[in-house]
Amino acid sequence: MKKSGEVSPRQQIAALVAEGSLTDPDSPRGRLLHAAARLFEQKGFARTTVRDIAAEVGILSGSIFHHFASKEDILCTVMQEVTIYARARMAGAVALAASPREKLRACILCELEAIHGLAVPGFSILVAEWRSLSADSQKKVLRQRDEYEQIWLETIADTHCPGGDAALVRRLLLGALSHTHSWFKPRGRGLSLAELADRVLSIFAPA
């Protein structure tokens, strides 16, 4: 059920495009980014060629270099834009939550949905392909990542999680949530992601 004040993914993306934070997904550059993100997830960065990306959108491989300096530049841009969107989505969910504990649940659920490919396309690339970036490219992505992590740290601190140290709690949460990608299947008769978020919340912030 949609909460009052909640915006749709399409509206959120449109707002980010309008402010210049994201590439218009319908533009030639945007189509290249989305095609690259899909291929990087499916085949991995090393096994994806510029020709593969060009073929995915129906252009000559040389045309890509009108938009990006290199394949690594594409990966770096994908990671930056994925992080920007994930941050905006999580910030919106936190803003709609009524209490510190509900805000933490919103963070948990948003990250679970992103990890499992249900909300933020390409999110898994942030972990899987991190070492494929040069040191300079990593710095660019980290600037966006720091803003995403700041929401987590402020929310954890406001919730007064057991353990006290917000940075430590976040590291433990990150490890726990990331690892669900290898074992949790949010389909069938098992737990839903929302129910899993409730279980995680009960561990890190008991009522």
PDB file of C-alpha atoms in Angstrom:
ATOM      1  CA  MET A   1       0.000   0.000   0.000  1.00  0.00           C
ATOM      2  CA  LYS A   2       1.361   3.407  -1.008  1.00  0.00           C
ATOM      3  CA  LYS A   3       1.951   5.816   1.878  1.00  0.00           C
ATOM      4  CA  SER A   4       0.809   9.424   1.775  1.00  0.00           C
ATOM      5  CA  GLY A   5       3.570  11.517   0.232  1.00  0.00           C
ATOM      6  CA  GLU A   6       5.330   8.513  -1.317  1.00  0.00           C
ATOM      7  CA  VAL A   7       6.484   9.017  -4.894  1.00  0.00           C
ATOM      8  CA  SER A   8       6.735   6.355  -7.571  1.00  0.00           C
ATOM      9  CA  PRO A   9      10.117   5.207  -8.937  1.00  0.00           C
ATOM     10  CA  ARG A  10       9.300   6.964 -12.217  1.00  0.00           C
ATOM     11  CA  GLN A  11       8.592  10.238 -10.390  1.00  0.00           C
ATOM     12  CA  GLN A  12      11.741   9.893  -8.303  1.00  0.00           C
ATOM     13  CA  ILE A  13      13.920   9.240 -11.341  1.00  0.00           C
ATOM     14  CA  ALA A  14      12.315  12.152 -13.204  1.00  0.00           C
ATOM     15  CA  ALA A  15      13.069  14.463 -10.277  1.00  0.00           C
ATOM     16  CA  LEU A  16      16.701  13.330 -10.130  1.00  0.00           C
ATOM     17  CA  VAL A  17      17.063  13.791 -13.885  1.00  0.00           C
ATOM     18  CA  ALA A  18      15.538  17.267 -13.642  1.00  0.00           C
ATOM     19  CA  GLU A  19      18.059  18.332 -10.988  1.00  0.00           C
ATOM     20  CA  GLY A  20      20.946  16.915 -13.006  1.00  0.00           C
ATOM     21  CA  SER A  21      21.801  14.075 -10.617  1.00  0.00           C
ATOM     22  CA  LEU A  22      20.896  11.232 -12.977  1.00  0.00           C
ATOM     23  CA  THR A  23      21.138  10.680 -16.718  1.00  0.00           C
ATOM     24  CA  ASP A  24      17.790  10.637 -18.514  1.00  0.00           C
ATOM     25  CA  PRO A  25      17.155   6.879 -19.004  1.00  0.00           C
ATOM     26  CA  ASP A  26      15.499   7.585 -22.374  1.00  0.00           C
ATOM     27  CA  SER A  27      18.514   9.481 -23.737  1.00  0.00           C
ATOM     28  CA  PRO A  28      21.212   7.724 -25.821  1.00  0.00           C
ATOM     29  CA  ARG A  29      23.637   7.978 -22.889  1.00  0.00           C
ATOM     30  CA  GLY A  30      20.991   6.662 -20.500  1.00  0.00           C
ATOM     31  CA  ARG A  31      20.221   3.667 -22.706  1.00  0.00           C
ATOM     32  CA  LEU A  32      23.925   2.849 -22.832  1.00  0.00           C
ATOM     33  CA  LEU A  33      24.191   2.993 -19.040  1.00  0.00           C
ATOM     34  CA  HIS A  34      21.199   0.721 -18.539  1.00  0.00           C
ATOM     35  CA  ALA A  35      22.427  -1.761 -21.145  1.00  0.00           C
ATOM     36  CA  ALA A  36      25.882  -1.796 -19.555  1.00  0.00           C
ATOM     37  CA  ALA A  37      24.437  -2.313 -16.060  1.00  0.00           C
ATOM     38  CA  ARG A  38      22.454  -5.341 -17.258  1.00  0.00           C
ATOM     39  CA  LEU A  39      25.463  -6.858 -18.984  1.00  0.00           C
ATOM     40  CA  PHE A  40      27.827  -6.181 -16.071  1.00  0.00           C
ATOM     41  CA  GLU A  41      25.372  -7.982 -13.768  1.00  0.00           C
ATOM     42  CA  GLN A  42      24.856 -10.907 -16.159  1.00  0.00           C
ATOM     43  CA  LYS A  43      28.374 -11.429 -17.537  1.00  0.00           C
ATOM     44  CA  GLY A  44      30.649  -9.445 -15.268  1.00  0.00           C
ATOM     45  CA  PHE A  45      32.687  -6.366 -16.165  1.00  0.00           C
ATOM     46  CA  ALA A  46      35.726  -8.256 -17.486  1.00  0.00           C
ATOM     47  CA  ARG A  47      33.686 -10.446 -19.840  1.00  0.00           C
ATOM     48  CA  THR A  48      31.547  -7.609 -21.183  1.00  0.00           C
ATOM     49  CA  THR A  49      33.001  -5.820 -24.194  1.00  0.00           C
ATOM     50  CA  VAL A  50      32.258  -2.380 -25.577  1.00  0.00           C
ATOM     51  CA  ARG A  51      30.936  -4.197 -28.629  1.00  0.00           C
ATOM     52  CA  ASP A  52      28.489  -6.124 -26.419  1.00  0.00           C
ATOM     53  CA  ILE A  53      27.158  -2.891 -24.946  1.00  0.00           C
ATOM     54  CA  ALA A  54      26.837  -1.251 -28.355  1.00  0.00           C
ATOM     55  CA  ALA A  55      25.005  -4.281 -29.754  1.00  0.00           C
ATOM     56  CA  GLU A  56      22.575  -4.192 -26.844  1.00  0.00           C
ATOM     57  CA  VAL A  57      21.373  -0.729 -27.876  1.00  0.00           C
ATOM     58  CA  GLY A  58      21.853  -1.169 -31.618  1.00  0.00           C
ATOM     59  CA  ILE A  59      24.745   1.194 -32.339  1.00  0.00           C
ATOM     60  CA  LEU A  60      28.314   0.872 -33.597  1.00  0.00           C
ATOM     61  CA  SER A  61      30.872   0.294 -30.837  1.00  0.00           C
ATOM     62  CA  GLY A  62      32.779   3.452 -31.760  1.00  0.00           C
ATOM     63  CA  SER A  63      29.687   5.553 -31.038  1.00  0.00           C
ATOM     64  CA  ILE A  64      29.995   4.740 -27.337  1.00  0.00           C
ATOM     65  CA  PHE A  65      33.087   6.926 -27.118  1.00  0.00           C
ATOM     66  CA  HIS A  66      31.003   9.992 -27.923  1.00  0.00           C
ATOM     67  CA  HIS A  67      29.522   9.508 -24.449  1.00  0.00           C
ATOM     68  CA  PHE A  68      32.224   7.761 -22.386  1.00  0.00           C
ATOM     69  CA  ALA A  69      36.019   7.763 -22.390  1.00  0.00           C
ATOM     70  CA  SER A  70      36.366   4.024 -21.716  1.00  0.00           C
ATOM     71  CA  LYS A  71      34.586   0.898 -20.508  1.00  0.00           C
ATOM     72  CA  GLU A  72      35.772   1.708 -16.976  1.00  0.00           C
ATOM     73  CA  ASP A  73      34.230   5.165 -17.304  1.00  0.00           C
ATOM     74  CA  ILE A  74      30.914   3.450 -18.046  1.00  0.00           C
ATOM     75  CA  LEU A  75      31.267   1.219 -14.970  1.00  0.00           C
ATOM     76  CA  CYS A  76      32.160   4.187 -12.761  1.00  0.00           C
ATOM     77  CA  THR A  77      29.158   6.164 -14.016  1.00  0.00           C
ATOM     78  CA  VAL A  78      26.829   3.198 -13.506  1.00  0.00           C
ATOM     79  CA  MET A  79      28.036   2.834  -9.910  1.00  0.00           C
ATOM     80  CA  GLN A  80      27.661   6.549  -9.203  1.00  0.00           C
ATOM     81  CA  GLU A  81      24.141   6.724 -10.585  1.00  0.00           C
ATOM     82  CA  VAL A  82      23.053   3.499  -8.871  1.00  0.00           C
ATOM     83  CA  THR A  83      24.247   4.955  -5.557  1.00  0.00           C
ATOM     84  CA  ILE A  84      22.546   8.312  -6.167  1.00  0.00           C
ATOM     85  CA  TYR A  85      19.228   6.601  -6.885  1.00  0.00           C
ATOM     86  CA  ALA A  86      19.552   4.196  -3.945  1.00  0.00           C
ATOM     87  CA  ARG A  87      20.266   7.126  -1.632  1.00  0.00           C
ATOM     88  CA  ALA A  88      17.287   9.138  -2.890  1.00  0.00           C
ATOM     89  CA  ARG A  89      14.990   6.156  -2.560  1.00  0.00           C
ATOM     90  CA  MET A  90      16.146   5.390   0.983  1.00  0.00           C
ATOM     91  CA  ALA A  91      15.983   9.041   2.040  1.00  0.00           C
ATOM     92  CA  GLY A  92      12.397   9.204   0.811  1.00  0.00           C
ATOM     93  CA  ALA A  93      11.427   6.064   2.740  1.00  0.00           C
ATOM     94  CA  VAL A  94      13.107   7.330   5.912  1.00  0.00           C
ATOM     95  CA  ALA A  95      11.342  10.671   5.644  1.00  0.00           C
ATOM     96  CA  LEU A  96       7.959   8.915   5.611  1.00  0.00           C
ATOM     97  CA  ALA A  97       8.699   6.732   8.668  1.00  0.00           C
ATOM     98  CA  ALA A  98       7.130   7.841  11.935  1.00  0.00           C
ATOM     99  CA  SER A  99       9.765   6.819  14.505  1.00  0.00           C
ATOM    100  CA  PRO A 100      13.523   6.209  14.679  1.00  0.00           C
ATOM    101  CA  ARG A 101      12.957   2.447  14.776  1.00  0.00           C
ATOM    102  CA  GLU A 102      10.662   2.595  11.734  1.00  0.00           C
ATOM    103  CA  LYS A 103      13.275   4.700   9.953  1.00  0.00           C
ATOM    104  CA  LEU A 104      15.842   1.966  10.559  1.00  0.00           C
ATOM    105  CA  ARG A 105      13.400  -0.618   9.208  1.00  0.00           C
ATOM    106  CA  ALA A 106      12.970   1.551   6.107  1.00  0.00           C
ATOM    107  CA  CYS A 107      16.753   1.556   5.582  1.00  0.00           C
ATOM    108  CA  ILE A 108      16.926  -2.218   6.036  1.00  0.00           C
ATOM    109  CA  LEU A 109      14.068  -2.899   3.638  1.00  0.00           C
ATOM    110  CA  CYS A 110      15.365  -0.481   1.001  1.00  0.00           C
ATOM    111  CA  GLU A 111      18.785  -2.118   1.027  1.00  0.00           C
ATOM    112  CA  LEU A 112      17.321  -5.627   0.915  1.00  0.00           C
ATOM    113  CA  GLU A 113      15.155  -4.677  -2.055  1.00  0.00           C
ATOM    114  CA  ALA A 114      18.164  -3.186  -3.811  1.00  0.00           C
ATOM    115  CA  ILE A 115      20.383  -6.208  -3.101  1.00  0.00           C
ATOM    116  CA  HIS A 116      17.740  -8.559  -4.488  1.00  0.00           C
ATOM    117  CA  GLY A 117      17.199  -6.512  -7.638  1.00  0.00           C
ATOM    118  CA  LEU A 118      13.658  -5.439  -6.827  1.00  0.00           C
ATOM    119  CA  ALA A 119      14.153  -1.694  -6.650  1.00  0.00           C
ATOM    120  CA  VAL A 120      17.575  -0.418  -7.740  1.00  0.00           C
ATOM    121  CA  PRO A 121      18.836  -2.074 -10.953  1.00  0.00           C
ATOM    122  CA  GLY A 122      22.591  -2.660 -10.875  1.00  0.00           C
ATOM    123  CA  PHE A 123      23.012  -2.407  -7.091  1.00  0.00           C
ATOM    124  CA  SER A 124      24.889  -5.726  -6.897  1.00  0.00           C
ATOM    125  CA  ILE A 125      27.571  -4.283  -9.195  1.00  0.00           C
ATOM    126  CA  LEU A 126      28.680  -1.986  -6.361  1.00  0.00           C
ATOM    127  CA  VAL A 127      30.091  -4.989  -4.514  1.00  0.00           C
ATOM    128  CA  ALA A 128      30.826  -7.446  -7.311  1.00  0.00           C
ATOM    129  CA  GLU A 129      32.830  -5.073  -9.507  1.00  0.00           C
ATOM    130  CA  TRP A 130      34.428  -2.709  -6.971  1.00  0.00           C
ATOM    131  CA  ARG A 131      37.934  -4.011  -7.693  1.00  0.00           C
ATOM    132  CA  SER A 132      37.444  -3.390 -11.408  1.00  0.00           C
ATOM    133  CA  LEU A 133      37.658   0.366 -10.761  1.00  0.00           C
ATOM    134  CA  SER A 134      40.903   2.313 -10.662  1.00  0.00           C
ATOM    135  CA  ALA A 135      41.772   4.207  -7.477  1.00  0.00           C
ATOM    136  CA  ASP A 136      40.594   7.495  -9.030  1.00  0.00           C
ATOM    137  CA  SER A 137      37.266   5.993 -10.073  1.00  0.00           C
ATOM    138  CA  GLN A 138      36.793   4.474  -6.618  1.00  0.00           C
ATOM    139  CA  LYS A 139      37.180   7.936  -5.091  1.00  0.00           C
ATOM    140  CA  LYS A 140      34.393   9.269  -7.335  1.00  0.00           C
ATOM    141  CA  VAL A 141      32.021   6.495  -6.321  1.00  0.00           C
ATOM    142  CA  LEU A 142      32.956   6.802  -2.643  1.00  0.00           C
ATOM    143  CA  ARG A 143      31.835  10.444  -2.623  1.00  0.00           C
ATOM    144  CA  GLN A 144      28.341   9.264  -3.506  1.00  0.00           C
ATOM    145  CA  ARG A 145      28.586   6.240  -1.237  1.00  0.00           C
ATOM    146  CA  ASP A 146      29.458   8.436   1.755  1.00  0.00           C
ATOM    147  CA  GLU A 147      26.167  10.332   1.353  1.00  0.00           C
ATOM    148  CA  TYR A 148      24.267   7.032   1.233  1.00  0.00           C
ATOM    149  CA  GLU A 149      26.064   5.741   4.331  1.00  0.00           C
ATOM    150  CA  GLN A 150      25.426   8.972   6.225  1.00  0.00           C
ATOM    151  CA  ILE A 151      21.696   8.246   6.188  1.00  0.00           C
ATOM    152  CA  TRP A 152      22.406   4.856   7.738  1.00  0.00           C
ATOM    153  CA  LEU A 153      24.708   6.245  10.417  1.00  0.00           C
ATOM    154  CA  GLU A 154      22.301   9.001  11.472  1.00  0.00           C
ATOM    155  CA  THR A 155      19.376   6.566  11.552  1.00  0.00           C
ATOM    156  CA  ILE A 156      21.281   3.975  13.597  1.00  0.00           C
ATOM    157  CA  ALA A 157      22.424   6.646  16.059  1.00  0.00           C
ATOM    158  CA  ASP A 158      18.863   7.937  16.507  1.00  0.00           C
ATOM    159  CA  THR A 159      17.583   4.393  17.083  1.00  0.00           C
ATOM    160  CA  HIS A 160      20.126   3.749  19.885  1.00  0.00           C
ATOM    161  CA  CYS A 161      20.898   0.228  18.701  1.00  0.00           C
ATOM    162  CA  PRO A 162      22.583  -2.136  21.167  1.00  0.00           C
ATOM    163  CA  GLY A 163      26.333  -1.856  20.773  1.00  0.00           C
ATOM    164  CA  GLY A 164      26.269   1.923  20.702  1.00  0.00           C
ATOM    165  CA  ASP A 165      28.803   2.501  17.925  1.00  0.00           C
ATOM    166  CA  ALA A 166      26.787   3.433  14.821  1.00  0.00           C
ATOM    167  CA  ALA A 167      29.678   2.694  12.447  1.00  0.00           C
ATOM    168  CA  LEU A 168      30.134  -0.798  13.917  1.00  0.00           C
ATOM    169  CA  VAL A 169      26.406  -1.547  13.790  1.00  0.00           C
ATOM    170  CA  ARG A 170      26.334  -0.430  10.160  1.00  0.00           C
ATOM    171  CA  ARG A 171      29.233  -2.707   9.255  1.00  0.00           C
ATOM    172  CA  LEU A 172      27.471  -5.644  10.900  1.00  0.00           C
ATOM    173  CA  LEU A 173      24.225  -4.787   9.124  1.00  0.00           C
ATOM    174  CA  LEU A 174      25.975  -4.394   5.788  1.00  0.00           C
ATOM    175  CA  GLY A 175      27.566  -7.809   6.098  1.00  0.00           C
ATOM    176  CA  ALA A 176      24.321  -9.446   7.171  1.00  0.00           C
ATOM    177  CA  LEU A 177      22.189  -7.832   4.469  1.00  0.00           C
ATOM    178  CA  SER A 178      24.710  -8.325   1.646  1.00  0.00           C
ATOM    179  CA  HIS A 179      25.064 -12.009   2.460  1.00  0.00           C
ATOM    180  CA  THR A 180      21.321 -12.605   2.000  1.00  0.00           C
ATOM    181  CA  HIS A 181      21.959 -12.436  -1.751  1.00  0.00           C
ATOM    182  CA  SER A 182      23.542 -15.906  -1.565  1.00  0.00           C
ATOM    183  CA  TRP A 183      20.823 -17.676   0.413  1.00  0.00           C
ATOM    184  CA  PHE A 184      17.540 -15.766   0.603  1.00  0.00           C
ATOM    185  CA  LYS A 185      14.945 -16.292  -2.115  1.00  0.00           C
ATOM    186  CA  PRO A 186      12.111 -13.741  -1.774  1.00  0.00           C
ATOM    187  CA  ARG A 187       9.634 -15.939  -3.625  1.00  0.00           C
ATOM    188  CA  GLY A 188       7.449 -18.916  -2.932  1.00  0.00           C
ATOM    189  CA  ARG A 189       6.138 -19.715   0.528  1.00  0.00           C
ATOM    190  CA  GLY A 190       9.108 -18.471   2.517  1.00  0.00           C
ATOM    191  CA  LEU A 191       9.597 -15.102   4.164  1.00  0.00           C
ATOM    192  CA  SER A 192       8.951 -11.981   2.134  1.00  0.00           C
ATOM    193  CA  LEU A 193      11.592  -9.254   2.095  1.00  0.00           C
ATOM    194  CA  ALA A 194       9.361  -7.142   4.335  1.00  0.00           C
ATOM    195  CA  GLU A 195       9.160  -9.999   6.853  1.00  0.00           C
ATOM    196  CA  LEU A 196      12.907 -10.512   6.651  1.00  0.00           C
ATOM    197  CA  ALA A 197      13.384  -6.789   7.314  1.00  0.00           C
ATOM    198  CA  ASP A 198      11.247  -7.185  10.445  1.00  0.00           C
ATOM    199  CA  ARG A 199      13.415 -10.092  11.643  1.00  0.00           C
ATOM    200  CA  VAL A 200      16.624  -8.139  11.048  1.00  0.00           C
ATOM    201  CA  LEU A 201      15.163  -5.128  12.840  1.00  0.00           C
ATOM    202  CA  SER A 202      14.279  -7.266  15.865  1.00  0.00           C
ATOM    203  CA  ILE A 203      17.923  -8.375  16.109  1.00  0.00           C
ATOM    204  CA  PHE A 204      19.578  -4.988  15.721  1.00  0.00           C
ATOM    205  CA  ALA A 205      16.893  -2.838  17.394  1.00  0.00           C
ATOM    206  CA  PRO A 206      14.739  -4.952  19.735  1.00  0.00           C
ATOM    207  CA  ALA A 207      11.428  -3.306  20.545  1.00  0.00           C
TER     208      ALA A 207
END
